[in-house]
Amino acid sequence: MPKINWGQAASEALLILVGILLALAADAWWEERSERLQEREYLEALASELDQMKAHVRSVLRDAEDVVESGRVLLEVTPDWQSAVSTDSLSVLIAELSSEVAWAPPTTVYQDLVNTGAVVVIQSDEVRLGLNELMEVISWVDSRQLRHNEFFWAEMEPYFRLHIPLLAVFGWDALAVPRDSWIPGDFVRTDEFRNLVAAKSLTALDVQDGGEELMELIDEVRGTINVAAGGL
C-alpha cells in the first residue's frame, strides 16, 4: 500500500479551498459590481424622470391657476356682468373655468423598480423613503384632479348644456345645441351658477396645493438621488 504524503495532500486541499474561496469572492464582487452599475442606471433614470415630472407639474400648476383665477373673476363680475365684461369675455372666463387639468406625471421608472423588485438594488434608505412619499403625494393629487375633472362632467356640463350653446363657449360642435348667438340670461347671476363656479375653483385649488407640495418634494428627492449617485 503506497504511503500517503499527508503534507502534499493538505497543500493540494488548501489550494483547492483557496481557489473555491477566490472564485466565490470573484462572483460576489462581480455581482456587487453589477448591482452597483444597475443602481447607478436606475438613479440616473429616476433623476431624469423627476426632471420631466417637475416640468409636467409646473404646467399643471399654470392650468390650475388659470381655473382658479377665472373662477375668482367670474364670482366678482356675475352679480352685474353686463357692466363689467362683454359677452365674449364672459364666454372666455367660463371656458377657462371649465378647462380640464391634464395630470399625468411620468412614473414609469419608479413603477418598473417596484414591479420587477429591482428597488432592492437602491441602497439608500433616504432615496427609497423619498420615492414612497413622492408617490403618496402624486396619488393624492391624482384623486383631487380626478374630482376636479369629474365635477365638470357630472355637475357643470349638464348645467351649461341647459343654459349655454356649448359651441359658442367651448367650440364643441358635437355637443352644441343649435341656437342663435349666445345672449347670457339671468342664470349667470343665480346662486346655483355661483356655487358651481366656487366648487370648481376649490377643486382646482386642491390640485394647486398638492402640486406645489410635490414640486418641493421633487427637489428634495432629486437632491437625495444626486448624493446617492455621487453626483448627476
Short mmCIF file of C-alpha atoms in Angstrom, two decimals:
data_model
loop_
_atom_site.label_atom_id
_atom_site.label_comp_id
_atom_site.label_asym_id
_atom_site.label_seq_id
_atom_site.Cartn_x
_atom_site.Cartn_y
_atom_site.Cartn_z
CA MET A 1 0.00 0.00 0.00
CA PRO A 2 1.59 3.29 -1.09
CA LYS A 3 2.40 5.73 1.61
CA ILE A 4 0.22 8.88 1.63
CA ASN A 5 2.05 12.17 1.69
CA TRP A 6 -0.24 14.00 4.07
CA GLY A 7 1.66 17.23 3.76
CA GLN A 8 1.28 17.29 -0.01
CA ALA A 9 -2.38 16.26 0.24
CA ALA A 10 -3.03 19.04 2.74
CA SER A 11 -1.33 21.56 0.46
CA GLU A 12 -3.38 20.45 -2.52
CA ALA A 13 -6.61 20.58 -0.49
CA LEU A 14 -5.69 24.05 0.74
CA LEU A 15 -5.02 25.20 -2.82
CA ILE A 16 -8.41 23.84 -3.90
CA LEU A 17 -10.12 25.54 -0.97
CA VAL A 18 -8.36 28.82 -1.70
CA GLY A 19 -9.36 28.51 -5.36
CA ILE A 20 -13.01 27.96 -4.41
CA LEU A 21 -12.98 30.90 -1.99
CA LEU A 22 -11.37 33.12 -4.60
CA ALA A 23 -13.97 32.08 -7.17
CA LEU A 24 -16.78 32.77 -4.72
CA ALA A 25 -15.24 36.13 -3.85
CA ALA A 26 -14.89 36.98 -7.52
CA ASP A 27 -18.51 36.03 -8.15
CA ALA A 28 -19.64 38.12 -5.16
CA TRP A 29 -17.51 41.05 -6.35
CA TRP A 30 -18.90 40.80 -9.86
CA GLU A 31 -22.47 40.55 -8.59
CA GLU A 32 -21.95 43.54 -6.31
CA ARG A 33 -20.37 45.49 -9.16
CA SER A 34 -23.28 44.60 -11.47
CA GLU A 35 -25.80 45.69 -8.83
CA ARG A 36 -23.99 49.00 -8.30
CA LEU A 37 -23.93 49.61 -12.05
CA GLN A 38 -27.65 48.76 -12.19
CA GLU A 39 -28.29 51.04 -9.22
CA ARG A 40 -26.46 53.86 -10.97
CA GLU A 41 -28.53 53.37 -14.12
CA TYR A 42 -31.76 53.42 -12.14
CA LEU A 43 -30.72 56.52 -10.19
CA GLU A 44 -29.87 58.31 -13.42
CA ALA A 45 -33.20 57.25 -14.93
CA LEU A 46 -35.06 58.36 -11.79
CA ALA A 47 -33.31 61.72 -11.82
CA SER A 48 -34.28 62.25 -15.46
CA GLU A 49 -37.86 61.20 -14.73
CA LEU A 50 -38.07 63.63 -11.80
CA ASP A 51 -36.90 66.45 -14.08
CA GLN A 52 -39.69 65.53 -16.53
CA MET A 53 -42.16 65.31 -13.65
CA LYS A 54 -41.20 68.76 -12.44
CA ALA A 55 -41.81 70.24 -15.89
CA HIS A 56 -45.20 68.49 -16.03
CA VAL A 57 -46.25 69.67 -12.57
CA ARG A 58 -45.21 73.22 -13.45
CA SER A 59 -47.56 73.07 -16.44
CA VAL A 60 -50.37 71.65 -14.29
CA LEU A 61 -49.92 74.46 -11.77
CA ARG A 62 -50.34 77.01 -14.55
CA ASP A 63 -53.55 75.29 -15.69
CA ALA A 64 -54.92 75.12 -12.15
CA GLU A 65 -54.03 78.76 -11.57
CA ASP A 66 -55.94 79.75 -14.71
CA VAL A 67 -59.02 77.89 -13.46
CA VAL A 68 -58.78 79.49 -10.01
CA GLU A 69 -58.29 82.97 -11.46
CA SER A 70 -61.15 82.68 -13.94
CA GLY A 71 -63.38 81.45 -11.12
CA ARG A 72 -62.40 84.39 -8.95
CA VAL A 73 -63.18 86.87 -11.73
CA LEU A 74 -66.49 85.18 -12.52
CA LEU A 75 -67.60 85.42 -8.91
CA GLU A 76 -66.74 89.12 -8.95
CA VAL A 77 -68.47 90.05 -12.22
CA THR A 78 -71.55 87.82 -12.33
CA PRO A 79 -73.68 89.93 -9.96
CA ASP A 80 -73.75 92.54 -12.72
CA TRP A 81 -71.73 91.10 -15.58
CA GLN A 82 -73.12 93.47 -18.24
CA SER A 83 -71.40 96.45 -16.68
CA ALA A 84 -68.18 94.51 -16.09
CA VAL A 85 -67.41 92.33 -19.13
CA SER A 86 -68.55 91.69 -22.67
CA THR A 87 -70.43 88.59 -23.74
CA ASP A 88 -67.28 87.26 -25.42
CA SER A 89 -65.22 87.87 -22.29
CA LEU A 90 -67.80 86.03 -20.21
CA SER A 91 -67.59 83.11 -22.63
CA VAL A 92 -63.79 83.04 -22.29
CA LEU A 93 -63.99 83.07 -18.49
CA ILE A 94 -66.46 80.18 -18.45
CA ALA A 95 -64.32 78.24 -20.93
CA GLU A 96 -61.20 78.76 -18.79
CA LEU A 97 -63.07 77.72 -15.66
CA SER A 98 -64.23 74.55 -17.41
CA SER A 99 -60.77 73.52 -18.57
CA GLU A 100 -59.55 70.09 -17.55
CA VAL A 101 -56.27 69.87 -15.65
CA ALA A 102 -54.16 67.32 -17.52
CA TRP A 103 -52.50 65.50 -14.62
CA ALA A 104 -50.27 62.63 -15.80
CA PRO A 105 -46.83 62.81 -14.15
CA PRO A 106 -44.32 60.27 -15.53
CA THR A 107 -43.69 57.38 -13.11
CA THR A 108 -42.52 54.64 -15.49
CA VAL A 109 -39.08 54.17 -13.91
CA TYR A 110 -40.47 54.03 -10.38
CA GLN A 111 -43.18 51.55 -11.38
CA ASP A 112 -40.57 49.39 -13.11
CA LEU A 113 -38.47 49.37 -9.94
CA VAL A 114 -41.43 48.26 -7.86
CA ASN A 115 -42.93 45.77 -10.30
CA THR A 116 -39.62 43.98 -11.01
CA GLY A 117 -38.38 44.08 -7.41
CA ALA A 118 -35.30 45.98 -8.59
CA VAL A 119 -35.90 48.59 -5.89
CA VAL A 120 -33.73 46.41 -3.61
CA VAL A 121 -30.61 47.43 -5.58
CA ILE A 122 -31.02 51.00 -4.35
CA GLN A 123 -29.02 51.08 -1.16
CA SER A 124 -30.04 54.50 0.12
CA ASP A 125 -32.93 54.33 2.57
CA GLU A 126 -33.45 58.05 2.05
CA VAL A 127 -33.98 57.58 -1.69
CA ARG A 128 -36.47 54.74 -1.19
CA LEU A 129 -38.40 56.61 1.51
CA GLY A 130 -38.38 59.79 -0.58
CA LEU A 131 -39.77 57.95 -3.60
CA ASN A 132 -42.53 56.39 -1.50
CA GLU A 133 -43.50 59.80 -0.10
CA LEU A 134 -43.42 61.23 -3.61
CA MET A 135 -45.83 58.58 -4.88
CA GLU A 136 -48.20 59.20 -1.97
CA VAL A 137 -48.43 62.88 -2.90
CA ILE A 138 -48.87 62.00 -6.58
CA SER A 139 -51.74 59.68 -5.69
CA TRP A 140 -53.36 62.35 -3.52
CA VAL A 141 -53.14 64.99 -6.28
CA ASP A 142 -54.41 62.40 -8.74
CA SER A 143 -57.56 61.95 -6.63
CA ARG A 144 -58.03 65.75 -6.45
CA GLN A 145 -57.51 66.11 -10.20
CA LEU A 146 -59.96 63.31 -10.91
CA ARG A 147 -62.51 65.02 -8.71
CA HIS A 148 -61.78 68.32 -10.45
CA ASN A 149 -62.41 66.94 -13.94
CA GLU A 150 -65.33 64.70 -12.99
CA PHE A 151 -67.01 67.61 -11.27
CA PHE A 152 -67.28 69.42 -14.56
CA TRP A 153 -68.82 66.47 -16.41
CA ALA A 154 -71.13 65.49 -13.57
CA GLU A 155 -72.27 68.95 -12.46
CA MET A 156 -71.25 71.79 -14.72
CA GLU A 157 -71.53 70.38 -18.23
CA PRO A 158 -75.21 69.37 -17.85
CA TYR A 159 -75.98 72.80 -16.37
CA PHE A 160 -74.11 74.62 -19.13
CA ARG A 161 -75.75 72.44 -21.77
CA LEU A 162 -79.12 73.61 -20.49
CA HIS A 163 -78.28 77.30 -20.41
CA ILE A 164 -75.43 77.92 -22.86
CA PRO A 165 -74.91 76.93 -26.51
CA LEU A 166 -71.73 74.92 -25.96
CA LEU A 167 -70.49 75.72 -29.43
CA ALA A 168 -70.43 79.41 -28.53
CA VAL A 169 -68.48 78.81 -25.32
CA PHE A 170 -66.28 75.78 -25.99
CA GLY A 171 -66.30 75.28 -29.74
CA TRP A 172 -67.59 71.74 -29.30
CA ASP A 173 -69.61 71.14 -32.46
CA ALA A 174 -70.64 67.65 -31.43
CA LEU A 175 -72.10 68.88 -28.17
CA ALA A 176 -73.57 72.11 -29.46
CA VAL A 177 -77.27 72.79 -29.31
CA PRO A 178 -78.29 74.72 -32.45
CA ARG A 179 -79.16 78.17 -31.24
CA ASP A 180 -78.76 81.80 -32.14
CA SER A 181 -75.78 83.75 -30.87
CA TRP A 182 -75.46 83.48 -27.11
CA ILE A 183 -77.11 86.17 -25.02
CA PRO A 184 -76.40 85.37 -21.36
CA GLY A 185 -79.51 85.28 -19.25
CA ASP A 186 -80.16 85.57 -15.56
CA PHE A 187 -78.64 82.13 -14.96
CA VAL A 188 -75.16 83.65 -14.57
CA ARG A 189 -76.44 85.56 -11.55
CA THR A 190 -78.06 82.58 -9.86
CA ASP A 191 -76.72 81.02 -6.65
CA GLU A 192 -76.57 77.69 -8.48
CA PHE A 193 -74.17 79.05 -11.08
CA ARG A 194 -72.02 80.79 -8.47
CA ASN A 195 -71.91 77.64 -6.35
CA LEU A 196 -70.72 75.66 -9.36
CA VAL A 197 -68.02 78.23 -10.04
CA ALA A 198 -66.88 78.19 -6.42
CA ALA A 199 -66.81 74.38 -6.24
CA LYS A 200 -64.81 74.06 -9.47
CA SER A 201 -62.37 76.68 -8.21
CA LEU A 202 -61.91 74.84 -4.90
CA THR A 203 -61.10 71.54 -6.60
CA ALA A 204 -58.52 73.36 -8.72
CA LEU A 205 -57.06 74.85 -5.53
CA ASP A 206 -56.64 71.33 -4.17
CA VAL A 207 -54.66 70.37 -7.26
CA GLN A 208 -52.66 73.56 -6.95
CA ASP A 209 -51.79 72.95 -3.29
CA GLY A 210 -50.80 69.34 -3.94
CA GLY A 211 -48.77 70.29 -6.99
CA GLU A 212 -46.82 72.90 -5.03
CA GLU A 213 -46.07 70.36 -2.30
CA LEU A 214 -44.96 67.91 -4.96
CA MET A 215 -42.59 70.46 -6.52
CA GLU A 216 -40.80 70.86 -3.19
CA LEU A 217 -40.65 67.11 -2.67
CA ILE A 218 -39.26 66.54 -6.17
CA ASP A 219 -36.37 68.88 -5.37
CA GLU A 220 -35.69 67.04 -2.09
CA VAL A 221 -35.74 63.57 -3.66
CA ARG A 222 -33.70 64.79 -6.64
CA GLY A 223 -31.03 66.04 -4.22
CA THR A 224 -31.05 62.74 -2.31
CA ILE A 225 -30.63 60.79 -5.56
CA ASN A 226 -27.78 63.09 -6.55
CA VAL A 227 -25.94 62.33 -3.29
CA ALA A 228 -26.60 58.57 -3.57
CA ALA A 229 -25.24 58.52 -7.12
CA GLY A 230 -22.19 60.54 -6.23
CA GLY A 231 -23.28 63.40 -8.45
CA LEU A 232 -25.52 63.50 -11.52
#
